[in-house]
Coordinates of C-alpha atoms and ligand atoms in Angstrom, one line a residue:
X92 CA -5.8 -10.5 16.7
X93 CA -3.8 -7.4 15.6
X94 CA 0.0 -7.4 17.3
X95 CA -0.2 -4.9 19.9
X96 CA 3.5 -5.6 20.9
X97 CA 4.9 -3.1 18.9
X98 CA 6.2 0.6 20.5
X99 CA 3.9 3.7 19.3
X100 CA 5.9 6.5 16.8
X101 CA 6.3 9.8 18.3
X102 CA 4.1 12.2 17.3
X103 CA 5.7 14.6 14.8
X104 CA 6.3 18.1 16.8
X105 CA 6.5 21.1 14.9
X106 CA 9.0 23.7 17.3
X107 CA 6.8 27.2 17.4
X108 CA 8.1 30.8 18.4
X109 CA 5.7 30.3 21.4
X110 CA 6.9 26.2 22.0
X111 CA 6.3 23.1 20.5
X112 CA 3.2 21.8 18.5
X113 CA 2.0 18.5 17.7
X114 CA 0.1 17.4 14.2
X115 CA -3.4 15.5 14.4
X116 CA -4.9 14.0 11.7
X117 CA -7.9 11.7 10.6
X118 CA -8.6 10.5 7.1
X119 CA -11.6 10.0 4.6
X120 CA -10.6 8.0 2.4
X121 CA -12.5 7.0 -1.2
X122 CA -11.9 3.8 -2.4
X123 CA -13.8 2.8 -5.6
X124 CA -15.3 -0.9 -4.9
X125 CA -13.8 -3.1 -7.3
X126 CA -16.8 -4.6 -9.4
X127 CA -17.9 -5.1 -12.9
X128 CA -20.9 -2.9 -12.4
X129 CA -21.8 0.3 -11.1
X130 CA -23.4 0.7 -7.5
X131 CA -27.0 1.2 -8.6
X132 CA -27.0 0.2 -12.5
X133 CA -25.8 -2.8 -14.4
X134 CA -23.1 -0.1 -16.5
X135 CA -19.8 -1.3 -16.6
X136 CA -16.8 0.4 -14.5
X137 CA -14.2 -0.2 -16.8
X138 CA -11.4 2.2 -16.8
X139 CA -9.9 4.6 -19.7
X140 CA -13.5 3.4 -22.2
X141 CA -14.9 5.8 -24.5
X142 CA -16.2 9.1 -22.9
X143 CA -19.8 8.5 -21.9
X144 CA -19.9 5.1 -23.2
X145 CA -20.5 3.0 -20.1
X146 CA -23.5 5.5 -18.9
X147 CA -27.5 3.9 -18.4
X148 CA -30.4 6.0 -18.2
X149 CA -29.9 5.7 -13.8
X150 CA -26.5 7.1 -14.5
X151 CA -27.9 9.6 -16.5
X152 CA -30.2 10.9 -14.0
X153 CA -33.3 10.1 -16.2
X154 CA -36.7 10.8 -14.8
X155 CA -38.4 7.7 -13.6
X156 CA -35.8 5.7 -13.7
X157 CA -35.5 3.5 -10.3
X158 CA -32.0 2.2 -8.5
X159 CA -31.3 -1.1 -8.2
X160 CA -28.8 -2.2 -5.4
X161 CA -26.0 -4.3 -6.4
X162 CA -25.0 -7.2 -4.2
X163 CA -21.7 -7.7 -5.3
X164 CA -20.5 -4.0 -3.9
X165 CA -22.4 -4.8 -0.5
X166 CA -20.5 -8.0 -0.7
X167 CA -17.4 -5.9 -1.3
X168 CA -18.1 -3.6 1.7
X169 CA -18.5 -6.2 4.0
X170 CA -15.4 -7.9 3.0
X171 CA -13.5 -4.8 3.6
X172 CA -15.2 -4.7 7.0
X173 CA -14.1 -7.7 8.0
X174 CA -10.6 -7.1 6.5
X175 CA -10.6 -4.4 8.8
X176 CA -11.6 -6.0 11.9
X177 CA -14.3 -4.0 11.9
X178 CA -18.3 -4.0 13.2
X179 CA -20.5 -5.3 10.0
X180 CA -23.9 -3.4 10.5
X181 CA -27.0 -5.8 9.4
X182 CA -28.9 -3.0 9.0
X183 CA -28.0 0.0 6.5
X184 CA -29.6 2.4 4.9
X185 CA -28.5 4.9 1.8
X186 CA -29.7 8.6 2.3
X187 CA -29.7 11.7 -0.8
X188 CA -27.1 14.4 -0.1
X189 CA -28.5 17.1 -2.3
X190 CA -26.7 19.5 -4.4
X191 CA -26.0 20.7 -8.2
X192 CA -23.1 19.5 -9.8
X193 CA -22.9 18.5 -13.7
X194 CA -21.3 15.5 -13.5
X195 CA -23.9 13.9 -10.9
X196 CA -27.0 14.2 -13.6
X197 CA -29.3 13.1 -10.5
X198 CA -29.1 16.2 -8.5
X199 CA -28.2 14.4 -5.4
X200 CA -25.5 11.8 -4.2
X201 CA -26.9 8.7 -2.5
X202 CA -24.9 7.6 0.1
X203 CA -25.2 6.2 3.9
X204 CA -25.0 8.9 5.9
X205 CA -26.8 7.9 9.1
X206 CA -26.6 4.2 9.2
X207 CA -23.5 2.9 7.5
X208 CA -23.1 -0.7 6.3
X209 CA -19.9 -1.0 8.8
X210 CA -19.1 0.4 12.0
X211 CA -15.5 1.1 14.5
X212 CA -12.7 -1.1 13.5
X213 CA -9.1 -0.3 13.6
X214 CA -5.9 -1.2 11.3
X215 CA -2.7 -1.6 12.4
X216 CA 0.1 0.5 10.9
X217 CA 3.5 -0.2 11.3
X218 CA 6.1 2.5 10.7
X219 CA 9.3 0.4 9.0
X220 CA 11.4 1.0 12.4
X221 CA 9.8 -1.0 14.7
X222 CA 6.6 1.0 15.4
X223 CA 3.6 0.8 14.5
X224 CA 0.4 3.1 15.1
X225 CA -2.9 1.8 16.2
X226 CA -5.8 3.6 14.1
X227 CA -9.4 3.7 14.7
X228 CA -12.3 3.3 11.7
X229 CA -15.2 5.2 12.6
X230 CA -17.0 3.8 9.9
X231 CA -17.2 2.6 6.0
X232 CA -19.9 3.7 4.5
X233 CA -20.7 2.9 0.5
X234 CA -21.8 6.4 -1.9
X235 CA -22.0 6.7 -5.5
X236 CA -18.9 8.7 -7.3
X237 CA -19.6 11.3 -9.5
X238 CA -18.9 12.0 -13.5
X239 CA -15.7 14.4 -14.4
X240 CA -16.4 17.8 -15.9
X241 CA -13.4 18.5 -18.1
X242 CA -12.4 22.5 -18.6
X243 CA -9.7 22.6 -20.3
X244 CA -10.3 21.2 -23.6
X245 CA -12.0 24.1 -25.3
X246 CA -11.7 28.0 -24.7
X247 CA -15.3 28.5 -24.3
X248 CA -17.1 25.0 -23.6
X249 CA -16.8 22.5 -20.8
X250 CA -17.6 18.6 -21.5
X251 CA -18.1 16.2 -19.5
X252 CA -17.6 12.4 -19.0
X253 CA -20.3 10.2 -16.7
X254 CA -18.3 7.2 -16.9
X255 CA -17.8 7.4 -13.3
X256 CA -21.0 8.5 -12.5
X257 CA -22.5 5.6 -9.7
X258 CA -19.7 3.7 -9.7
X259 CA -19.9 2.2 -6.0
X260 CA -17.1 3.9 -3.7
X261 CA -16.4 2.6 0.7
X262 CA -15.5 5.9 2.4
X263 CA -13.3 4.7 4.9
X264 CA -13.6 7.3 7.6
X265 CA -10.7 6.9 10.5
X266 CA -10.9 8.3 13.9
X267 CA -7.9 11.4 14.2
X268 CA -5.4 8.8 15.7
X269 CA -2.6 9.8 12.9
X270 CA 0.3 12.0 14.0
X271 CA 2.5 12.6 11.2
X272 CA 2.3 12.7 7.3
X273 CA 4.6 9.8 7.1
X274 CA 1.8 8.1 9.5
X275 CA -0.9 9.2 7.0
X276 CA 1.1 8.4 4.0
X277 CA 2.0 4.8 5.7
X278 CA -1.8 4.4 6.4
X279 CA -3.1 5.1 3.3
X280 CA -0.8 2.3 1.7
X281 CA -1.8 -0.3 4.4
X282 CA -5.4 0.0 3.6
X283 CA -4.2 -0.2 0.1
X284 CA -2.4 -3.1 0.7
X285 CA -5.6 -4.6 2.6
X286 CA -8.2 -4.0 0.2
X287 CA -5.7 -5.6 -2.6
X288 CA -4.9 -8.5 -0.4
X289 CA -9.0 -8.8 -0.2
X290 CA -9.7 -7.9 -3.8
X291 CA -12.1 -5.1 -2.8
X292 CA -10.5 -2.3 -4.3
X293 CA -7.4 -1.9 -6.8
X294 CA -5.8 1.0 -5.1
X295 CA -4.4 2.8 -8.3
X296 CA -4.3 6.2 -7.0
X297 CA -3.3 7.7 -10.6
X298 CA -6.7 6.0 -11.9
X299 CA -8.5 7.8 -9.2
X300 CA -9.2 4.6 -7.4
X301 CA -8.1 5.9 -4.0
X302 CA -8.4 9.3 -3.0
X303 CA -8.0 10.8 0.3
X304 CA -9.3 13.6 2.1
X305 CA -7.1 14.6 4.7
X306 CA -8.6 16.7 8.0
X307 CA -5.9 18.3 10.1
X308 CA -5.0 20.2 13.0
X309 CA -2.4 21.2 15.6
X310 CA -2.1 21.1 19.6
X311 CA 0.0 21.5 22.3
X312 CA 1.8 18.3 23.3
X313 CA -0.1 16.5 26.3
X314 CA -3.7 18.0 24.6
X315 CA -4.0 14.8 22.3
X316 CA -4.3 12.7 25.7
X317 CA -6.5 14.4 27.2
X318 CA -8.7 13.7 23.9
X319 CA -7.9 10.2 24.4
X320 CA -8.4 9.6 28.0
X321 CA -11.9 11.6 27.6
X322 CA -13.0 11.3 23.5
X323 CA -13.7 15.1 24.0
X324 CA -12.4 16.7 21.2
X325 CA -12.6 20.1 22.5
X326 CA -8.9 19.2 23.6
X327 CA -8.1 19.1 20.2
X328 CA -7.4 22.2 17.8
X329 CA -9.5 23.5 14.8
X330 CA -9.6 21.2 11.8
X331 CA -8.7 21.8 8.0
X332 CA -10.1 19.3 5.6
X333 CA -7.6 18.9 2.7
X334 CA -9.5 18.0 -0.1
X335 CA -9.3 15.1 -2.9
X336 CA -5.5 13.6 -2.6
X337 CA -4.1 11.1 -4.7
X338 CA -0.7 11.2 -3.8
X339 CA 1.3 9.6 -1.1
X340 CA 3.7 12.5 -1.4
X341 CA 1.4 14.9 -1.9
X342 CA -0.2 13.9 1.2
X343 CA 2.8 14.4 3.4
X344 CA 3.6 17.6 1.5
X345 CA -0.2 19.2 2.0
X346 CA -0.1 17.7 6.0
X347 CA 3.0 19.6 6.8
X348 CA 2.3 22.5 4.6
X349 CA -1.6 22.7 6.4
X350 CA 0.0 22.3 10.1
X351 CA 2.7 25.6 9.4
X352 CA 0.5 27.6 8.3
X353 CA -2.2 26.9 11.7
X354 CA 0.8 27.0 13.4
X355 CA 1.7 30.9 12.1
X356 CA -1.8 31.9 12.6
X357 CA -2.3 30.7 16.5
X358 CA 1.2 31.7 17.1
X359 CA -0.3 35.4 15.9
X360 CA -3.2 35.3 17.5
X361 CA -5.3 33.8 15.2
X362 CA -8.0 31.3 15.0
X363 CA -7.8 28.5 12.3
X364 CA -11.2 28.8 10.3
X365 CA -12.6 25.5 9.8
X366 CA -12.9 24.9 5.6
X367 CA -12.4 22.6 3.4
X368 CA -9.0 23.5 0.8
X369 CA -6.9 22.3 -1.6
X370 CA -3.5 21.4 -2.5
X371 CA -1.8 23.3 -5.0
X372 CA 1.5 20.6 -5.5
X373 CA 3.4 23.0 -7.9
X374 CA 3.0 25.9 -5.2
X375 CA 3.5 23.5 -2.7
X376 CA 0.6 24.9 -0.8
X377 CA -2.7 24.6 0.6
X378 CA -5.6 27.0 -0.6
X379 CA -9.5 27.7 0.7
X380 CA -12.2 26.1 -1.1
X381 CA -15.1 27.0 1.0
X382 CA -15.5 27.9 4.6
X383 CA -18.0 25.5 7.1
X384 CA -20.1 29.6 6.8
X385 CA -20.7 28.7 3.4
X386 CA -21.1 25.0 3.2
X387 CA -23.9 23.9 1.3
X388 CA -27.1 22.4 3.3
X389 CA -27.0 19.3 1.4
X390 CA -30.6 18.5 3.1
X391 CA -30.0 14.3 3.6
X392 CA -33.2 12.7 3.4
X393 CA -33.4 8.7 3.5
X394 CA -33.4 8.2 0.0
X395 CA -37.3 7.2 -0.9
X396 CA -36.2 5.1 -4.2
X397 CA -34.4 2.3 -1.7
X398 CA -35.5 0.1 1.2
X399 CA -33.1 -0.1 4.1
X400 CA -30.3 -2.3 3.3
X401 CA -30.5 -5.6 5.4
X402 CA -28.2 -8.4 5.2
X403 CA -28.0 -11.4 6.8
X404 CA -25.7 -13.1 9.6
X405 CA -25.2 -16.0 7.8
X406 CA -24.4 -14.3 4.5
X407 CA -21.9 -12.6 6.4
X408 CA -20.6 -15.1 8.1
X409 CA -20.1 -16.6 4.7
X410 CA -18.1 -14.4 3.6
X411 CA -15.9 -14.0 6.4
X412 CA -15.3 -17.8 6.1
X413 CA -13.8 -17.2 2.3
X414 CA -11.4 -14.7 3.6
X415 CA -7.6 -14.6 2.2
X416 CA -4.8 -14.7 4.8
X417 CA -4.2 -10.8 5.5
X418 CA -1.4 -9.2 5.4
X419 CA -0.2 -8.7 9.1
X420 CA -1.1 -12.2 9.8
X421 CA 0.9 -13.3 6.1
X422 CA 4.2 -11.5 7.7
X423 CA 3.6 -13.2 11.2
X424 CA 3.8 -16.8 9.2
X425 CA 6.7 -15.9 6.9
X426 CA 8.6 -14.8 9.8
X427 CA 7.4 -17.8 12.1
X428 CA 7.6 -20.7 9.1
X429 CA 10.2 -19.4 6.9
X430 CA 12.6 -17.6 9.6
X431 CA 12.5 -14.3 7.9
X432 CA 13.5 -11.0 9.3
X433 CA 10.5 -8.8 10.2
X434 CA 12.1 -6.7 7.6
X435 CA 12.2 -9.1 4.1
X436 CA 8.5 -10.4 5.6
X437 CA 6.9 -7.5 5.1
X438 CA 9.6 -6.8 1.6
X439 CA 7.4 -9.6 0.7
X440 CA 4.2 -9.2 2.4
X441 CA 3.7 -5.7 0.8
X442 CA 2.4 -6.5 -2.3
X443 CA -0.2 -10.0 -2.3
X444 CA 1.3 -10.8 -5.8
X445 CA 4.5 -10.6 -4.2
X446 CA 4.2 -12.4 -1.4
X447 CA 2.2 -15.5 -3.6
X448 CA 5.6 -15.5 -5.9
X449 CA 8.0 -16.0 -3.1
X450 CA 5.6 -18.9 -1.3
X451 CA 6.0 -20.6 -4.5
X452 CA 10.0 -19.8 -5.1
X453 CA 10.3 -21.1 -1.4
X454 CA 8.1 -24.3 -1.7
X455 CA 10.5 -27.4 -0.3
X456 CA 13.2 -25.3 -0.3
X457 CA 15.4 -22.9 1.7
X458 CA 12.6 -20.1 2.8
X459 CA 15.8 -17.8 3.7
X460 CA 17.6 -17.9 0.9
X461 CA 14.6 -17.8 -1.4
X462 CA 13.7 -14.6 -0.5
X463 CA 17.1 -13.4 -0.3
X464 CA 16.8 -14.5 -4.0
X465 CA 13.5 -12.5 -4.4
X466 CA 14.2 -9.7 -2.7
X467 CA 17.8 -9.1 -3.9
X468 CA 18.4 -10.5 -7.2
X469 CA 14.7 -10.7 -8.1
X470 CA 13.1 -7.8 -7.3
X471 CA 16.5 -5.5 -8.5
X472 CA 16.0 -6.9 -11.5
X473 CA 12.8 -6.3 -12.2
X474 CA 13.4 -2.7 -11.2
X475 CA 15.9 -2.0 -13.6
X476 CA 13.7 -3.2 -16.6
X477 CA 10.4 -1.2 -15.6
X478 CA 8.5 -4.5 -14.2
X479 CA 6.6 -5.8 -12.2
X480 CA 6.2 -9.5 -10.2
X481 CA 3.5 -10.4 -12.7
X482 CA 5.5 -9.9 -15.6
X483 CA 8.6 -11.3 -14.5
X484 CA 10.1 -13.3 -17.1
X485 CA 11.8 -15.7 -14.7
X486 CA 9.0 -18.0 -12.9
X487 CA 8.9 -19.0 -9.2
X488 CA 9.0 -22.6 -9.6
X489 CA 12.9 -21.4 -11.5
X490 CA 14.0 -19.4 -8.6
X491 CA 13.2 -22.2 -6.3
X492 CA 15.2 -24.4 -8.5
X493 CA 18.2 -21.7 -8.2
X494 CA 17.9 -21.8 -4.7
X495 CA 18.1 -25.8 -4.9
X496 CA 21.2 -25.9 -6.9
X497 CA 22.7 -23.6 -4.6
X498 CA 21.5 -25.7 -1.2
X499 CA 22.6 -28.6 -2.9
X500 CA 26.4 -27.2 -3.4
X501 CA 25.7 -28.2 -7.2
X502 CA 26.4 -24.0 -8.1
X503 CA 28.2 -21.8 -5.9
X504 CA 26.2 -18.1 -5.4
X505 CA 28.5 -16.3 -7.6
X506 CA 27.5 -18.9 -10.0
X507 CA 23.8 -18.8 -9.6
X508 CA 23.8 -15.2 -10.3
X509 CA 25.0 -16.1 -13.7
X510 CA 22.4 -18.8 -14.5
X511 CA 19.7 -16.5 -12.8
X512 CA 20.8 -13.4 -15.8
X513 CA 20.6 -16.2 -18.1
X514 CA 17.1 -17.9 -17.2
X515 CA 15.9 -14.1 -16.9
X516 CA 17.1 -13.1 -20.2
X517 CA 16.6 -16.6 -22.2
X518 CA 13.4 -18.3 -21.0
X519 CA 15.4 -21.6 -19.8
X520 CA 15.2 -23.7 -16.9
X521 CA 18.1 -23.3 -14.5
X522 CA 19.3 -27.3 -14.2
X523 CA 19.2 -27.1 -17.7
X524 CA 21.7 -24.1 -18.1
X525 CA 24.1 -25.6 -15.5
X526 CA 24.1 -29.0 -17.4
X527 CA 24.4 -27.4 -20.6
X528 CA 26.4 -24.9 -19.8
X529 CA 29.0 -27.1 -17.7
X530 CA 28.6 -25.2 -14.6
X531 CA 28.4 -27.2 -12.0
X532 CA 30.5 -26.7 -9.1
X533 CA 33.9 -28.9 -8.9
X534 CA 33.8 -30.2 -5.4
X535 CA 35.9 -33.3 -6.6
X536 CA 38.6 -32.2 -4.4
X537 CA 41.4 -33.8 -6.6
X538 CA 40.8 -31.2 -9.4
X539 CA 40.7 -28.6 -7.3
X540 CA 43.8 -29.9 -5.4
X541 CA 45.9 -30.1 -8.7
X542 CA 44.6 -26.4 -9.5
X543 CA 46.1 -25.5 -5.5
X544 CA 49.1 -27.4 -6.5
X545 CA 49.5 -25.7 -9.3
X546 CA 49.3 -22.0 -8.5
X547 CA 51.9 -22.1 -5.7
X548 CA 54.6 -24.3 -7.4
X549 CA 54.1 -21.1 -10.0
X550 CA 54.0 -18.7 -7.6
X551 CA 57.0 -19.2 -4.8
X552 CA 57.4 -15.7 -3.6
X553 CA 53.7 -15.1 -3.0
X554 CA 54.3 -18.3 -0.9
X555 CA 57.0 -16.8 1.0
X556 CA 54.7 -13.6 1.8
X557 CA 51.7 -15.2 2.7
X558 CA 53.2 -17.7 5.6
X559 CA 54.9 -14.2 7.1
X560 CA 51.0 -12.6 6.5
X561 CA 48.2 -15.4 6.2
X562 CA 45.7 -12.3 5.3
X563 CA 47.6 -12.5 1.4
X564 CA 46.3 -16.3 1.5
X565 CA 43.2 -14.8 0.1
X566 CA 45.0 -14.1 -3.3
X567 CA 45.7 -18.0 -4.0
X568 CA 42.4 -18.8 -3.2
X569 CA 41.5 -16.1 -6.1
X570 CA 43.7 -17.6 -8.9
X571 CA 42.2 -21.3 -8.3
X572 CA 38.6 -19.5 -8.6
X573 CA 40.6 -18.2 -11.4
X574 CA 41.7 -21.2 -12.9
X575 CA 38.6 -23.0 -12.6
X576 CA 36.1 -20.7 -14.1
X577 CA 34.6 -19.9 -10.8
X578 CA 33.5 -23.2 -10.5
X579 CA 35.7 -24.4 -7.7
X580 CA 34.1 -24.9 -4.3
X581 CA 35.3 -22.2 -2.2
X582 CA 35.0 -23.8 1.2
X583 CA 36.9 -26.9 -0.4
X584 CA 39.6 -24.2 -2.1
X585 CA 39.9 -22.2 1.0
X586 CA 40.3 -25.0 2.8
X587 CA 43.0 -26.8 0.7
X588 CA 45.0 -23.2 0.1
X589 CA 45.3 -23.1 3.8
X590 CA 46.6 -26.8 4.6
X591 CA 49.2 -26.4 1.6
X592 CA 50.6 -23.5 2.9
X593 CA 50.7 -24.6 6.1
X594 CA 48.6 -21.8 7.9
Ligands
LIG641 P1 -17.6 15.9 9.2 O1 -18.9 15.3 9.5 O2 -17.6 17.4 9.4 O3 -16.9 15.5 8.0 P2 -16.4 14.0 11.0 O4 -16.6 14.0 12.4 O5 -17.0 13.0 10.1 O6 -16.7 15.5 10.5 O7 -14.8 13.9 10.8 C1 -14.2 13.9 9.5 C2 -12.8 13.5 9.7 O8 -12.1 14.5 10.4 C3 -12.6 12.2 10.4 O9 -11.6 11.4 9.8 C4 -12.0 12.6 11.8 O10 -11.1 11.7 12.3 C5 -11.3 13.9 11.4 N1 -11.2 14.9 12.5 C6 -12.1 15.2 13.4 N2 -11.7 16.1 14.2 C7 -10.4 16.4 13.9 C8 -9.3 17.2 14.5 N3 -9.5 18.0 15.5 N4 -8.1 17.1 13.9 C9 -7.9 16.3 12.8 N5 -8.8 15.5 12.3 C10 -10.1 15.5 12.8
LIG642 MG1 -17.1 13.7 6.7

């Protein structure tokens, strides 16, 4: 079950010459399945090969040649379905969407216009400040991608590349429940997160491998629940589709670029033209592309070369069954086992590589401190040297073993810090560098006592101050770290500076 506790984000409000607006938005978004092989061929989907190398006569668009459905991306659609609390339609059904483009040889893009594989389900998108917005799926539907025509190689030829041709893509369609491009920006990463956490899509926006197309409009505030209350979405304004985005800041820049410019034209008497457009991100604008007058009849027929897709309960039962922990259900664990804030859960939570890395650091250990090690030390680290968690030079099982010698007083946490740069840096194991290395905290209180004794027998008119002022305590405490290498305990060193000088 999704947590509905949490408070709904205002809508973002746009102030007008003629009063306030408020932004709606709903989202198509494109993620490419993540399989070996293409949706209707056995070519290979690997990115960044060879121009035209991983292409079959299907891909090609060859006469004759027949499409063959591949399981593993109706797997992969389900999945995502599920992930995505969502209705899983037994029944499916791929229909041609006709229309001339180079890079789709075949002349027409199959996809499932009229009975998609899955049905309504909703994701829950939380906001960073204790909100979180509730948005509806209409529907995922699974379409082949097309090839990339490339203009700008030679002055007078244009090439192209039909790699991607038929690779499988889900069009995630949402309902228009978003209200804000941070909201649509935040969405788009938690059904990247999702799909990672499931394995059904990489989510590499620069590869291509998640692309939005983002539909927008603008109404007066109290018109969006009227829509609600009634689904009518005559209470809504005109919508601009935003075309082809693979950008998180792009995204937001487009949204509140598209929703000024509807703004300026109702507020001058106007009418917002629905049309599809693009976003120009060095003008920092948002261009037409074609106008609903002129949009193509792409005359969908169910596509004669495929029987209806139908899939089996049990099969998709099955597959429900082998489903990983997801992510909002991940963070509800960390903060009920481990006693994390809401915040370092989902620090953790974001990223399922992440959040398998601090499980491990944390195993029989403090779950607190371990991800204060993560998230802190860890993760800063990392940051500053270009990395990632899965090429972190340090290993889980060594932060957990960090976290140990610091739970078990053996290093104090100015200490660890030190063995953590080293382990980082040096490939060792942490006990090992504090036994090597001699760095193991003096608690013997003797040693620290004759360190204590020391300093203020040197030190007689520091003495003198601190009893008048036992804030300047602090600096004896300092010189026995001092004196010890850092090693002393400092609970043990506080405790003994303040008995001997009678405080
Ligand atoms: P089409 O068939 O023309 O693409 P859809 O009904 O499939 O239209 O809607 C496409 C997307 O546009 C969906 O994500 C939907 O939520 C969104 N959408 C529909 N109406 C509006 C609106 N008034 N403002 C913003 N987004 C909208
Ligand atoms: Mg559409």
């Amino acid at each position: 079950m999704l947590d509905l506790t949490y408070d709904a984000p205002k809508p973002k409000t746009i102030a007008g010459a003629t009063g306030d607006w408020e932004l709606v938005i709903g989202l198509e978004v494109h993620a490419q399945v993540a399989t070996a092989a293409k949706l209707f061929s056995g070519a290979s989907t690997q990115f960044g090969a060879e121009p035209n190398s991983n292409v079959s006569f299907i891909d090609a668009g060859m006469p004759g040649m027949l499409p063959v459905i591949n399981e593993g991306c109706v797997a992969q659609a389900v999945r995502t379905g599920l992930g995505l609390k969502a209705q899983i339609n037994l029944r499916s059904a791929f229909d041609r969407k006709n229309y001339f483009y180079p890079d789709l040889p075949q002349g027409y893009q199959i996809s499932q216009l009229y009975h998609p594989i899955v049905g309504e389900g909703e994701v829950l998108v939380e906001m960073g400040d204790g909100t979180a917005r509730l948005v509806r799926i209409e529907r995922i539907h699974l379409e082949q991608d097309a090839g990339k025509s490339i203009h700008d190689m030679d002055p007078h030829m244009s090439f192209v590349d039909l790699n991607r041709t038929g690779v499988a893509l889900m069009e995630i369609v949402s309902r228009p429940d978003i209200r804000g491009p941070e909201e649509a920006a935040a969405y788009v990463g938690k059904l990247r997160q999702i799909m990672r956490y499931l394995g059904t899509c990489d989510g590499n926006m620069q590869n291509g491998n998640l692309r939005a197309d983002v539909n927008v409009s603008v109404c007066r505030p109290g018109d969006y629940e009227k829509y609600q209350q009634t689904q009518d979405f005559s209470h809504l304004g005109t919508r601009c589709e935003i075309k082809n985005m693979n950008s998180m800041r792009f995204i937001q820049m487009a949204i509140d670029y598209e929703a000024r410019r509807q703004i300026a034209l109702l507020e001058d008497g106007k009418d917002v033209v629905q049309e599809t457009r693009l976003f120009d991100p060095d003008k920092v604008e948002t261009r037409s592309m074609r106008s609903k007058e002129e949009a193509h009849d792409y005359r969908y027929f169910p596509c004669p070369d495929l029987l209806p897709l139908e899939i089996e309960q049990d099969w998709v039962d099955d597959i429900a069954s082998g489903l990983p922990e997801l992510p909002d259900e991940k963070k509800a664990r960390f903060i009920r086992d481990f006693g994390l804030s809401d915040y370092d859960a989902s620090v953790l939570t974001a990223d399922v590589d992440n959040a398998a890395f601090f499980e491990a650091a944390a195993e029989g250990t403090d779950g607190k401190l371990a991800a204060n090690w993560v998230i802190n030390e860890l993760f800063g680290r990392l940051k500053k040297d270009d990395r990632t968690i899965s090429d972190s030079p340090i290993s889980a099982p060594r932060i957990g073993q960090i976290v140990r010698l610091i739970k078990s007083d053996a290093i104090s946490g100015k200490i660890a810090k030190d063995v953590f740069e080293i382990a980082y840096t040096s490939d060792r194991d942490p006990e090992e560098i504090v036994e090597t290395e001699g760095l193991k905290q003096v608690t013997d209180t003797g040693a620290i006592e004759a360190a204590v004794d020391e300093i203020i027998a040197a030190n007689p008119a520091q003495v003198e101050k601190a009893k008048a002022n036992p804030k300047l305590a602090g600096w004896f405490v300092g010189q026995v770290m001092k004196a010890t290498g850092g090693k002393a305990n400092p609970k043990a060193v506080n405790d003994l500076v303040t008995a001997k000088l009678g405080l």
